[in-house]
mmCIF file of C-alpha atoms in Angstrom:
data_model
loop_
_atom_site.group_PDB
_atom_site.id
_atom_site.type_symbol
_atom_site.label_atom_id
_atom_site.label_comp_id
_atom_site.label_asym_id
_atom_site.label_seq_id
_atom_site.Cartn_x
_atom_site.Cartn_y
_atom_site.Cartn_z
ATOM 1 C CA UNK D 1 85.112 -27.934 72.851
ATOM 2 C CA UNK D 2 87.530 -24.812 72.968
ATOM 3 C CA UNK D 3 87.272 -24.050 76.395
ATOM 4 C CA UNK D 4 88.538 -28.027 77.070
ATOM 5 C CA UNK D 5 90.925 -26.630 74.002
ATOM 6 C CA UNK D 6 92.249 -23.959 75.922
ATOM 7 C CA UNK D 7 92.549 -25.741 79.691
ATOM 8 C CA UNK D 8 94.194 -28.689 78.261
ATOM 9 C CA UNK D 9 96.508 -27.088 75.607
ATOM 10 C CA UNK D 10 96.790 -23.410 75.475
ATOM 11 C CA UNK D 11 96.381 -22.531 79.299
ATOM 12 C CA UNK D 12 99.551 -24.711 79.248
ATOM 13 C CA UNK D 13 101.850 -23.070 76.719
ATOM 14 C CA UNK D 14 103.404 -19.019 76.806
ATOM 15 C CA UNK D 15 100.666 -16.685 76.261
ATOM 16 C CA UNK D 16 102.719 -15.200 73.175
ATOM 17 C CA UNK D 17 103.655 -18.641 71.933
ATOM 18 C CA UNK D 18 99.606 -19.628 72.017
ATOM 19 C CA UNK D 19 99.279 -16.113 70.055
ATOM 20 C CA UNK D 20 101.400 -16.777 67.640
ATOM 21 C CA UNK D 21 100.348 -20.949 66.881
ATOM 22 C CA UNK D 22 96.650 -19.821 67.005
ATOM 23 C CA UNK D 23 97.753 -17.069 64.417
ATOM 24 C CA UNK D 24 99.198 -19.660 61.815
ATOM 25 C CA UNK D 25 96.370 -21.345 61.912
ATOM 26 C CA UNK D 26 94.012 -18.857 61.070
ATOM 27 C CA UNK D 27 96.234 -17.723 58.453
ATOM 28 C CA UNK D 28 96.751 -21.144 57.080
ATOM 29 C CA UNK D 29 93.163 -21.304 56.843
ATOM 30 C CA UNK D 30 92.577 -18.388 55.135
ATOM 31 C CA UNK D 31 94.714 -19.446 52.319
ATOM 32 C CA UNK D 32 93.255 -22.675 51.288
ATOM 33 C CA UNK D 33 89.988 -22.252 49.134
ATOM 34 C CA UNK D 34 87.440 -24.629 50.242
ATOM 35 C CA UNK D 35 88.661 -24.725 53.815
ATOM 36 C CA UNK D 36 88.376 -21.186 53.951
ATOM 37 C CA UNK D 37 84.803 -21.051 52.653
ATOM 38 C CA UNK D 38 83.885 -23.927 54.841
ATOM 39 C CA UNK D 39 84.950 -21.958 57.722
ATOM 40 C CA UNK D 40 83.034 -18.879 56.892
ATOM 41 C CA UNK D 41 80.114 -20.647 55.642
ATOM 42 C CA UNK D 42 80.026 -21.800 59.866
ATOM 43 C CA UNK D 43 81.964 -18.917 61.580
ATOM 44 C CA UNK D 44 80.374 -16.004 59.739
ATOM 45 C CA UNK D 45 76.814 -16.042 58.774
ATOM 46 C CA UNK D 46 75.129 -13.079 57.582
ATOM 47 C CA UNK D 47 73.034 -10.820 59.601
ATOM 48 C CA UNK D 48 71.133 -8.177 57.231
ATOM 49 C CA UNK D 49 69.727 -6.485 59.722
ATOM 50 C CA UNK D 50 72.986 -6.118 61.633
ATOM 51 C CA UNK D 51 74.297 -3.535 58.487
ATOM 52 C CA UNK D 52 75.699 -0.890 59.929
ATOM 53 C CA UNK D 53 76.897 2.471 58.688
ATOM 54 C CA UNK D 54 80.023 4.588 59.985
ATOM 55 C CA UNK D 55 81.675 7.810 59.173
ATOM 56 C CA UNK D 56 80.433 6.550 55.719
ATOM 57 C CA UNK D 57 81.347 3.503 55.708
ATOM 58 C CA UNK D 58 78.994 0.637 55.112
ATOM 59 C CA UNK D 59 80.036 -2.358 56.753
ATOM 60 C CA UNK D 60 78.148 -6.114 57.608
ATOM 61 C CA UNK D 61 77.343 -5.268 61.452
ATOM 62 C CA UNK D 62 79.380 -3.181 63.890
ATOM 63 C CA UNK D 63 81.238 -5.873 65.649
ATOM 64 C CA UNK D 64 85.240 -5.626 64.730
ATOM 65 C CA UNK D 65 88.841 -7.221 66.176
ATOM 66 C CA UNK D 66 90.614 -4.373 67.745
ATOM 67 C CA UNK D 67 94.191 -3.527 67.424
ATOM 68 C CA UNK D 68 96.669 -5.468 69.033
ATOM 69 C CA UNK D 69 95.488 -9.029 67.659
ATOM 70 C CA UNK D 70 97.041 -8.509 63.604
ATOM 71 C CA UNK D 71 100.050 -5.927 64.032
ATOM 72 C CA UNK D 72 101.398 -6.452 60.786
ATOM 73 C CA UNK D 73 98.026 -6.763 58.680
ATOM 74 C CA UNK D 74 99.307 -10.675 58.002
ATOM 75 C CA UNK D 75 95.801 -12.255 58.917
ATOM 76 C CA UNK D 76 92.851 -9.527 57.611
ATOM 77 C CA UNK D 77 91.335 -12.418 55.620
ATOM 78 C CA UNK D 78 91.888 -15.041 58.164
ATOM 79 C CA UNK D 79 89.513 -12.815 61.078
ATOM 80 C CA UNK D 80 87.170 -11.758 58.389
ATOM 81 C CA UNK D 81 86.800 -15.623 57.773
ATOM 82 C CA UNK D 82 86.604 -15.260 61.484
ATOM 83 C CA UNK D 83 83.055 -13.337 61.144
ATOM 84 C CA UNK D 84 84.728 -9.688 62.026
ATOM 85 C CA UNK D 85 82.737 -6.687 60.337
ATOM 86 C CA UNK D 86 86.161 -4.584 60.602
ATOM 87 C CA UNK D 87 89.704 -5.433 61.431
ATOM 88 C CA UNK D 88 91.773 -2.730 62.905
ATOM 89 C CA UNK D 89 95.424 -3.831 62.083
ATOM 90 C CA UNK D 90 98.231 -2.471 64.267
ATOM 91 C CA UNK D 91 99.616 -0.193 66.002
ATOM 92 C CA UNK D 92 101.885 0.094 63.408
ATOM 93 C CA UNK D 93 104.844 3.100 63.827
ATOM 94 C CA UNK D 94 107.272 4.570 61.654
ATOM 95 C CA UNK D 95 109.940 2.625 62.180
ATOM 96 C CA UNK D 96 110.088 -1.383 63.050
ATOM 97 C CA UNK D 97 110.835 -2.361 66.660
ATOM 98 C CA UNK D 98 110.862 -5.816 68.290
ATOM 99 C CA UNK D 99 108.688 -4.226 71.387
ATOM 100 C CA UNK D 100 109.611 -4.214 74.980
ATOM 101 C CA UNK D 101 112.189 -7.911 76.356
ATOM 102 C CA UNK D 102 109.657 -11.345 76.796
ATOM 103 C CA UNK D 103 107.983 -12.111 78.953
ATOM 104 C CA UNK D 104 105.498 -9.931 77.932
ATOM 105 C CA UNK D 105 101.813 -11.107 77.930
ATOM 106 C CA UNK D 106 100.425 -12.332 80.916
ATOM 107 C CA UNK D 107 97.080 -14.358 81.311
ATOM 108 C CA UNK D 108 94.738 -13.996 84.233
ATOM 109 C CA UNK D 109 91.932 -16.629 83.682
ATOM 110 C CA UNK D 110 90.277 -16.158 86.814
ATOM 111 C CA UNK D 111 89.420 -12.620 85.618
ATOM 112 C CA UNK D 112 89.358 -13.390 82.097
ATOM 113 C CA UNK D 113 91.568 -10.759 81.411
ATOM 114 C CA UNK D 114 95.013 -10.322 79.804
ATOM 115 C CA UNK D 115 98.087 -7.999 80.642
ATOM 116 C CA UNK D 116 100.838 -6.735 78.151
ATOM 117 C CA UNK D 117 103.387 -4.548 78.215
ATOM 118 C CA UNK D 118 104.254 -5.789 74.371
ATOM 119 C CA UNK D 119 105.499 -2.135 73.160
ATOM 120 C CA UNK D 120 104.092 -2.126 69.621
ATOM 121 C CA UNK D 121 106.434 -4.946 68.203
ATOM 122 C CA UNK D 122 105.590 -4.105 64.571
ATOM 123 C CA UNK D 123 107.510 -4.473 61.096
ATOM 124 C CA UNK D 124 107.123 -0.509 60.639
ATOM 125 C CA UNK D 125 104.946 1.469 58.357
ATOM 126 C CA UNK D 126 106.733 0.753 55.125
ATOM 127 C CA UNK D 127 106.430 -2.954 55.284
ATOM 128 C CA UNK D 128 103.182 -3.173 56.609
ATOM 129 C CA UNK D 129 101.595 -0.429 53.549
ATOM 130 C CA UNK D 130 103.761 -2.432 51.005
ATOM 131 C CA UNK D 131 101.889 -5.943 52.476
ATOM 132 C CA UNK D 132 98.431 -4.094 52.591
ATOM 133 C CA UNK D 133 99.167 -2.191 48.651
ATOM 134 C CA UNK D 134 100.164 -6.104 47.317
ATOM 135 C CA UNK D 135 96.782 -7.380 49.410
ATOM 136 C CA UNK D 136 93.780 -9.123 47.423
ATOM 137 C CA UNK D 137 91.149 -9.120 49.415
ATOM 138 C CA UNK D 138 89.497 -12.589 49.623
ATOM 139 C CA UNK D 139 86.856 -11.953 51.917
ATOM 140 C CA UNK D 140 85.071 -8.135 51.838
ATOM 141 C CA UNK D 141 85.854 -6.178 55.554
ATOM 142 C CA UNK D 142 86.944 -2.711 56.727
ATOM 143 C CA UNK D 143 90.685 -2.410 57.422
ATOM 144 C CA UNK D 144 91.577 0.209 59.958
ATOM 145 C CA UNK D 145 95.100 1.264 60.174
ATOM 146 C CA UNK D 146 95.995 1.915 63.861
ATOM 147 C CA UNK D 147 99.587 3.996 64.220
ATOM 148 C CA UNK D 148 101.274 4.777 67.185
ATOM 149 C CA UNK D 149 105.212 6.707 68.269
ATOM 150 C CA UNK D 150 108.196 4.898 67.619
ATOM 151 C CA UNK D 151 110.013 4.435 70.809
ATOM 152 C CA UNK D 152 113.012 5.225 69.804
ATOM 153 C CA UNK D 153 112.056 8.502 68.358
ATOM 154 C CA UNK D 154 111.862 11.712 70.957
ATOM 155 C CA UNK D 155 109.011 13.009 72.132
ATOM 156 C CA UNK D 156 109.633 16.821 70.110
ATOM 157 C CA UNK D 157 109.631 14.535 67.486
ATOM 158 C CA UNK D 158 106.517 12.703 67.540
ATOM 159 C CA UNK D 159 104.530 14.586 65.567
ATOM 160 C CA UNK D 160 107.038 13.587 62.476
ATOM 161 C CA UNK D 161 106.928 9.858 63.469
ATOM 162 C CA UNK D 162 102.974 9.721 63.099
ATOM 163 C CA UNK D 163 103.099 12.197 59.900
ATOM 164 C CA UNK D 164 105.736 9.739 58.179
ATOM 165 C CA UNK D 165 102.975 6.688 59.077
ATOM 166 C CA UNK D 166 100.399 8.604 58.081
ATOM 167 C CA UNK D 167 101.590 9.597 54.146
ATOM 168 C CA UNK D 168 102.524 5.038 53.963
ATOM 169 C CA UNK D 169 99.629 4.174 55.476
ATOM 170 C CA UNK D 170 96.425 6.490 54.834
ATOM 171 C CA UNK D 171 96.068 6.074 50.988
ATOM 172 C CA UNK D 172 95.413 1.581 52.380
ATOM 173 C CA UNK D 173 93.426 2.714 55.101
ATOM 174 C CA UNK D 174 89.832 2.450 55.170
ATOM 175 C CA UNK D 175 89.551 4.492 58.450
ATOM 176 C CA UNK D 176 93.380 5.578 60.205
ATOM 177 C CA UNK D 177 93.457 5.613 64.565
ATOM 178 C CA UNK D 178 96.092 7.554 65.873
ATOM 179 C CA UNK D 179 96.898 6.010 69.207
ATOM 180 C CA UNK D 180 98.059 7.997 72.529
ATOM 181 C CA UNK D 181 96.821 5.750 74.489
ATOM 182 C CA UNK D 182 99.033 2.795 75.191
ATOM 183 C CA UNK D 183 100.627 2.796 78.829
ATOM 184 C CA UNK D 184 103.163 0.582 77.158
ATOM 185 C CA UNK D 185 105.433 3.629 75.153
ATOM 186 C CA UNK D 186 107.323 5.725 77.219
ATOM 187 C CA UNK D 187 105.820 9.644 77.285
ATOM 188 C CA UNK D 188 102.839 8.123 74.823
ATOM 189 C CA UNK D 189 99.696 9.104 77.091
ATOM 190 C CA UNK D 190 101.703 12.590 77.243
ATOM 191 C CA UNK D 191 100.290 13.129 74.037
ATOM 192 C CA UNK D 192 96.811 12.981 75.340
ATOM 193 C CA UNK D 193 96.923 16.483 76.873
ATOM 194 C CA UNK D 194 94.843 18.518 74.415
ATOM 195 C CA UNK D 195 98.006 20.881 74.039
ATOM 196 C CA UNK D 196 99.472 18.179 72.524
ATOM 197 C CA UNK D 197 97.433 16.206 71.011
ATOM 198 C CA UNK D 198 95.502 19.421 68.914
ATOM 199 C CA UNK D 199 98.980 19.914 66.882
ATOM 200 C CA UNK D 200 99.093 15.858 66.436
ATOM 201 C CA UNK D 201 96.011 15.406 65.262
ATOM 202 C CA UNK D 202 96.044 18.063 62.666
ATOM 203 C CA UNK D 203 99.191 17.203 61.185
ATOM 204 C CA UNK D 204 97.761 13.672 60.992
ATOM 205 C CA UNK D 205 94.476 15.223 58.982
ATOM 206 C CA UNK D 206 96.875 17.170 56.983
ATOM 207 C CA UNK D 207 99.091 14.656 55.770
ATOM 208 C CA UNK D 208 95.938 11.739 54.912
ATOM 209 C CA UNK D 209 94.414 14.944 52.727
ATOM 210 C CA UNK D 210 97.888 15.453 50.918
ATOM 211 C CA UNK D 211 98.608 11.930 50.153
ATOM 212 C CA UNK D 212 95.337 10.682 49.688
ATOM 213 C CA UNK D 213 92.977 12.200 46.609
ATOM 214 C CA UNK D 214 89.666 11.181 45.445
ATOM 215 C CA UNK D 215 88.763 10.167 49.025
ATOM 216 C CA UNK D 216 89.189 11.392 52.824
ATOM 217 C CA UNK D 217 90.361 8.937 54.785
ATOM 218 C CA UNK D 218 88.390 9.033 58.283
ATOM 219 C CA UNK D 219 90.503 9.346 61.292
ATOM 220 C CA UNK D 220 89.515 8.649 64.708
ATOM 221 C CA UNK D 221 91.906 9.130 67.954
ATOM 222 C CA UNK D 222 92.485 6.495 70.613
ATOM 223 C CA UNK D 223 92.041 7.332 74.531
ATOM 224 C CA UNK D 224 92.685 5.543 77.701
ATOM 225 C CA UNK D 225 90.354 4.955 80.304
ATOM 226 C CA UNK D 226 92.791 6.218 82.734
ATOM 227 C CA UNK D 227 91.801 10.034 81.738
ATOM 228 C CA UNK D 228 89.997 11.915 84.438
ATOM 229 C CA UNK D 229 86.602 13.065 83.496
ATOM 230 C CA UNK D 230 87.411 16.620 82.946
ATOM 231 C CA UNK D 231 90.190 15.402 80.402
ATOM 232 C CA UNK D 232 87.844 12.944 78.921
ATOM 233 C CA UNK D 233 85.741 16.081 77.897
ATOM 234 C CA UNK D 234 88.543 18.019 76.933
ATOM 235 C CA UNK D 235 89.297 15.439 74.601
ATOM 236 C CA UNK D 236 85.837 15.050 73.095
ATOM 237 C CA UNK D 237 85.493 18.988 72.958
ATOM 238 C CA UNK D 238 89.057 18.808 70.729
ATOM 239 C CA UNK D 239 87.429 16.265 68.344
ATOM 240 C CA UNK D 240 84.391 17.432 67.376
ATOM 241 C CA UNK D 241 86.600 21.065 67.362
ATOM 242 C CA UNK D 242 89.003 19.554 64.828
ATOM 243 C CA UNK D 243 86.459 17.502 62.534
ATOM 244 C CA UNK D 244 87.611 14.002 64.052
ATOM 245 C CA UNK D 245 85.456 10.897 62.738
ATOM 246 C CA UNK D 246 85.368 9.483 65.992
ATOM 247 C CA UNK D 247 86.810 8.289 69.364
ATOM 248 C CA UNK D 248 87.760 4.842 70.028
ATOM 249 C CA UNK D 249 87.000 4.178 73.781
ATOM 250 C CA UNK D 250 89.036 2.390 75.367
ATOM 251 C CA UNK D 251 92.379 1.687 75.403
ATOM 252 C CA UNK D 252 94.101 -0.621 78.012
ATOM 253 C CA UNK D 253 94.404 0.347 81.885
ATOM 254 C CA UNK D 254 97.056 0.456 84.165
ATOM 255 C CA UNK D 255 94.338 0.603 86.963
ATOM 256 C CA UNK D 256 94.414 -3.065 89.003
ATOM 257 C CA UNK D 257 91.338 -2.093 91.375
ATOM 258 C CA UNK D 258 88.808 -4.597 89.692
ATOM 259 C CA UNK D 259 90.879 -7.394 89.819
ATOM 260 C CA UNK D 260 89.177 -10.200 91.781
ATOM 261 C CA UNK D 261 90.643 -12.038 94.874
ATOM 262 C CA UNK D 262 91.450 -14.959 92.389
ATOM 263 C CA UNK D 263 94.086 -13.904 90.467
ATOM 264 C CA UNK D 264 97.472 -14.761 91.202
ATOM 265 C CA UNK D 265 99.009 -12.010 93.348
ATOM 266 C CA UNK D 266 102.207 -11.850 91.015
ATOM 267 C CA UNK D 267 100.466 -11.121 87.874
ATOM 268 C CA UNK D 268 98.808 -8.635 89.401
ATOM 269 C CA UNK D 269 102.195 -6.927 90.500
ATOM 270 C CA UNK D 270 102.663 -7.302 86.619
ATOM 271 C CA UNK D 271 103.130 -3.658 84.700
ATOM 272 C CA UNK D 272 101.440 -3.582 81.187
ATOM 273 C CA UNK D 273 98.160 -2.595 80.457
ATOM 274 C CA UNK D 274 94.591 -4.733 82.025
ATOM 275 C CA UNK D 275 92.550 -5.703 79.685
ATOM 276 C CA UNK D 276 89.453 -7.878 79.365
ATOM 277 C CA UNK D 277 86.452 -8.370 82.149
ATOM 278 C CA UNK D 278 87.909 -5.844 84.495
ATOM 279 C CA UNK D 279 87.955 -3.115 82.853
ATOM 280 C CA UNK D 280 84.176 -2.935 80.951
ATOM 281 C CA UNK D 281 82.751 -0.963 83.869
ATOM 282 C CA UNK D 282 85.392 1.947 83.086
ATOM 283 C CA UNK D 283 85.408 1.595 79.588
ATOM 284 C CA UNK D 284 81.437 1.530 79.623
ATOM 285 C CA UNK D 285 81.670 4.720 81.526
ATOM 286 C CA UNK D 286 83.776 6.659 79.375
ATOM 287 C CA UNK D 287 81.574 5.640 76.484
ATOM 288 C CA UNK D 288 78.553 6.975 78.384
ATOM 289 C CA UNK D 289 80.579 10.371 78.767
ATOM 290 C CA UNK D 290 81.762 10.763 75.166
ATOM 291 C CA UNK D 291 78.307 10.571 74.289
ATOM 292 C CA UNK D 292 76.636 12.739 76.379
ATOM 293 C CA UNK D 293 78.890 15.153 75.227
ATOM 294 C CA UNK D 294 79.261 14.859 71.810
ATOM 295 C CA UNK D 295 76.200 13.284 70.707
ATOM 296 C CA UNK D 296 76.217 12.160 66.753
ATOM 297 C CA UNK D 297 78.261 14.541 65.970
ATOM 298 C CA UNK D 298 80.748 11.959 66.148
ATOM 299 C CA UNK D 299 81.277 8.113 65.798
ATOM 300 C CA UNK D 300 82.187 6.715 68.811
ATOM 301 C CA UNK D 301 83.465 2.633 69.116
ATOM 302 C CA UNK D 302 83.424 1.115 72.238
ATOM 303 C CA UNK D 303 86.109 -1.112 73.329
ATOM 304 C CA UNK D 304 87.199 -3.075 76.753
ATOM 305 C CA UNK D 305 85.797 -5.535 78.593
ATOM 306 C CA UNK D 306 83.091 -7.010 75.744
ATOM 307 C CA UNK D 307 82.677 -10.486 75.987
ATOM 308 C CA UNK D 308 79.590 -11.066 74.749
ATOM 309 C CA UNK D 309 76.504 -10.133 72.972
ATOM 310 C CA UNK D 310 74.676 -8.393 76.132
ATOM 311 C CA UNK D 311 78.258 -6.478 76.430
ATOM 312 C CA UNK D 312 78.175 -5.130 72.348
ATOM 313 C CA UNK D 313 74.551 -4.096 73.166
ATOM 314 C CA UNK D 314 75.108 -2.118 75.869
ATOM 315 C CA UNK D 315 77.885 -0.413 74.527
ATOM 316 C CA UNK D 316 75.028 0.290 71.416
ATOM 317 C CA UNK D 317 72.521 1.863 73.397
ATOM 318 C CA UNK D 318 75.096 3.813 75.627
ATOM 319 C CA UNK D 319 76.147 5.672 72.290
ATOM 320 C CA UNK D 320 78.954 3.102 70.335
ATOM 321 C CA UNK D 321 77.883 3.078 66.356
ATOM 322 C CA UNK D 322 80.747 0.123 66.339
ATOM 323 C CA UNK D 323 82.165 -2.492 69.346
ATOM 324 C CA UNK D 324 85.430 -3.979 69.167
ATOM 325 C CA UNK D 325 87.125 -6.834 70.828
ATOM 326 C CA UNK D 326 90.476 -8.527 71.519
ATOM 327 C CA UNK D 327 90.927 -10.272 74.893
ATOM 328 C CA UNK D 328 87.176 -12.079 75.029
ATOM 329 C CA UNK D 329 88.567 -14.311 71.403
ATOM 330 C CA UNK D 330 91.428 -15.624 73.388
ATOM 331 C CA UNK D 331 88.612 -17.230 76.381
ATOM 332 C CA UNK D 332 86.216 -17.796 74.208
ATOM 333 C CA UNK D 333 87.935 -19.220 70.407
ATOM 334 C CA UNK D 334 86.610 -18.901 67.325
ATOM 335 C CA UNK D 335 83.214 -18.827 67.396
ATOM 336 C CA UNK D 336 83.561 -15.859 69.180
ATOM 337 C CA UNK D 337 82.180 -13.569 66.505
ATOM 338 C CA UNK D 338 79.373 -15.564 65.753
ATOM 339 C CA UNK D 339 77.748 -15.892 69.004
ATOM 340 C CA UNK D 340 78.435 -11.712 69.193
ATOM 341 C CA UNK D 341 76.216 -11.629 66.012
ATOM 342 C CA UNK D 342 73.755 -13.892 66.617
ATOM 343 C CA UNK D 343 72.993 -12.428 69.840
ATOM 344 C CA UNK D 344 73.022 -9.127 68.732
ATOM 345 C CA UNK D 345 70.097 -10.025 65.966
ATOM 346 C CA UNK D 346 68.155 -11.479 69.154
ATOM 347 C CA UNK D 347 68.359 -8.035 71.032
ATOM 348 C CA UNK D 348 67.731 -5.685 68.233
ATOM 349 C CA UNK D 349 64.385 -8.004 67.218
ATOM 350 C CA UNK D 350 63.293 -8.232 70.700
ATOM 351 C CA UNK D 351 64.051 -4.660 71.053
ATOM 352 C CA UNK D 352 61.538 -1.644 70.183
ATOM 353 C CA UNK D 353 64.065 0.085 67.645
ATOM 354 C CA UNK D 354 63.913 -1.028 63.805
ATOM 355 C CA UNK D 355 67.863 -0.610 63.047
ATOM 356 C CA UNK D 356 71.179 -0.847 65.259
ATOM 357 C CA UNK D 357 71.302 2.507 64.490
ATOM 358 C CA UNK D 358 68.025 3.799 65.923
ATOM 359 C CA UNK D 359 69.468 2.006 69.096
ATOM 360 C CA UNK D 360 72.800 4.324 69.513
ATOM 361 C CA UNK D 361 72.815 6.162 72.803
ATOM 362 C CA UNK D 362 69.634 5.683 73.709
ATOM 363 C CA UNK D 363 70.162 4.508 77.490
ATOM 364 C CA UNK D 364 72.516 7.999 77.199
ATOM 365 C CA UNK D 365 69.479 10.054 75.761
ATOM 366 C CA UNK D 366 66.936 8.507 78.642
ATOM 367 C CA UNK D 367 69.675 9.780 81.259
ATOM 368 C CA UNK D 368 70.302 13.108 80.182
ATOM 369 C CA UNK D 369 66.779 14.048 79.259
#
């Protein structure tokens, strides 16, 4: 029924303008009692065996909406309703920005992928921690706070930018993602170099400890799949040097290579970053690689190019404790979630390992034994 959905009504309308009407909705949802519980009582049934623990936090299974979907942290209810075990809101910077001129998000069904060059339109990080403070939570799910540089501000200055995000943000935060990742912010994946990013992320650390007490907020760090493998290692050396809580793998690419022959030839041309389909080999990849190199030592979520259940399990047994998505919902609708879960359940009973987390990195392990 939603794929007729999408080829008869959203295929038709402005990427951004289908965001933002399938948005409402869910939020509309969300806010009406028995509609609400009617919808999770279908969209989100319970897995026990899908529980799943990271950098201490216990959450309902390890499948979560990845930043980019809720920027403003407007609709945590609505994709928990949804069936999401975490929803990572953002990236949210220090000031408010509108983003980069429309148009801005491009569809490319054949490849069931998405481009945007969107910029981080955001309402800044004082809104968006006075809308998470004022938040009741309806239904129970991890929040991550994902931050990123405002645009506007210098690059000498970035570390200030994230640091001012950090002390409005990290006290509402059940984990905090600093983001250097997005091809879509001038100078941004400059911050990736571990010369830069060592100062960054320790001023980040520094700041959640000062504002926060009774608690430390876990923070994780962002990368692009983009990195060359030697920087990819240079990264993961950095976080396990600094204390990070994990590595979220992957951001968007800039890469077109695995585009297939269908796509229109002037999307293609399109700058922004690929995501979806095309890029789960590279993301898959650079999951394999974190792990291998830094083991449990740190919790590593795999992102890019999941669409389905098989995709979340492999990402599992190649060393992610948690899987995210964000292009695969807007293909695939609502239900989304639910088919993630219940296929999940049917891998892990078929499987020989007793918990999800028995099954992290072990293709990785078989390889490098």
């Amino acid at each position: 029924m939603y794929a007729l959905f999408f080829r008869l009504v959203f295929r038709r309308m402005d990427p951004e303008r289908a965001h933002r009407l399938a948005f409402a909705w869910i939020r509309l949802a969300a806010r009406v009692p028995g509609l609400r519980s009617l919808v999770a009582a279908v969209f989100a049934p319970r897995y026990p065996d899908l529980r799943t623990e990271a950098f201490g936090l216990a959450m309902r299974g390890p499948f979560g909406l990845a930043a980019g979907f809720d920027k403003n942290a407007v609709a945590i209810d609505g994709m928990a309703m949804l069936g999401f075990d975490h929803v990572e809101v953002g990236t949210v910077t220090g000031q408010g920005q509108p983003g980069n001129p429309r148009k801005r998000l491009f569809r490319l069904v054949e490849d069931r992928a998405l481009i945007n060059r969107m910029g981080f339109n955001n309402d800044g990080s004082a809104a968006v921690a006075a809308r998470l403070a004022a938040r009741t939570a309806v239904f129970p799910t991890t929040v991550g706070v994902n931050i990123g540089k405002t645009k506007a501000v210098p690059e000498e200055e970035a570390v200030a930018d994230y640091v001012t995000s950090t002390e409005r943000l990290a006290a509402h935060a059940d984990y905090l993602v600093v983001n250097v990742s997005s091809p879509n912010t001038p100078g941004l994946r400059d911050l990736q170099a571990t010369s830069a990013l060592r100062p960054l992320l320790s001023a980040v650390r520094e700041a959640a400890d000062r504002t926060v007490t009774g608690r430390r907020v876990p923070l994780l760090v962002k990368i692009a799949p983009d990195l060359a493998d030697e920087d990819v290692d240079a990264v993961a050396d950095l976080a396990v040097e600094l204390g990070l809580d994990g590595i979220i793998a992957t951001n968007t690419t800039i890469a077109r290579e695995s585009l297939g022959l269908a796509s229109d030839p002037a999307l293609v041309r399109e700058t922004g970053g690929l995501s979806g389909a095309p890029l789960g080999a590279r993301s898959l990849e650079v999951l394999r690689r974190l792990y291998a190199r830094v083991g449990d030592r740190i919790t590593l979520v795999g992102v890019g190019g999941v669409e389905n259940a098989e995709d979340a399990w492999q990402r599992i047994l190649a060393g992610a404790t948690l899987v995210q998505g964000y292009s695969a919902f807007v293909y695939r609708g609502p239900l989304w979630a639910r088919a993630v879960h219940k296929g999940l359940a049917a891998r892990l009973a078929a499987s020989p390992y007793d918990t999800l987390a028995d099954a992290v990195g072990a293709d990785t392990r078989k390889v490098t034994a």
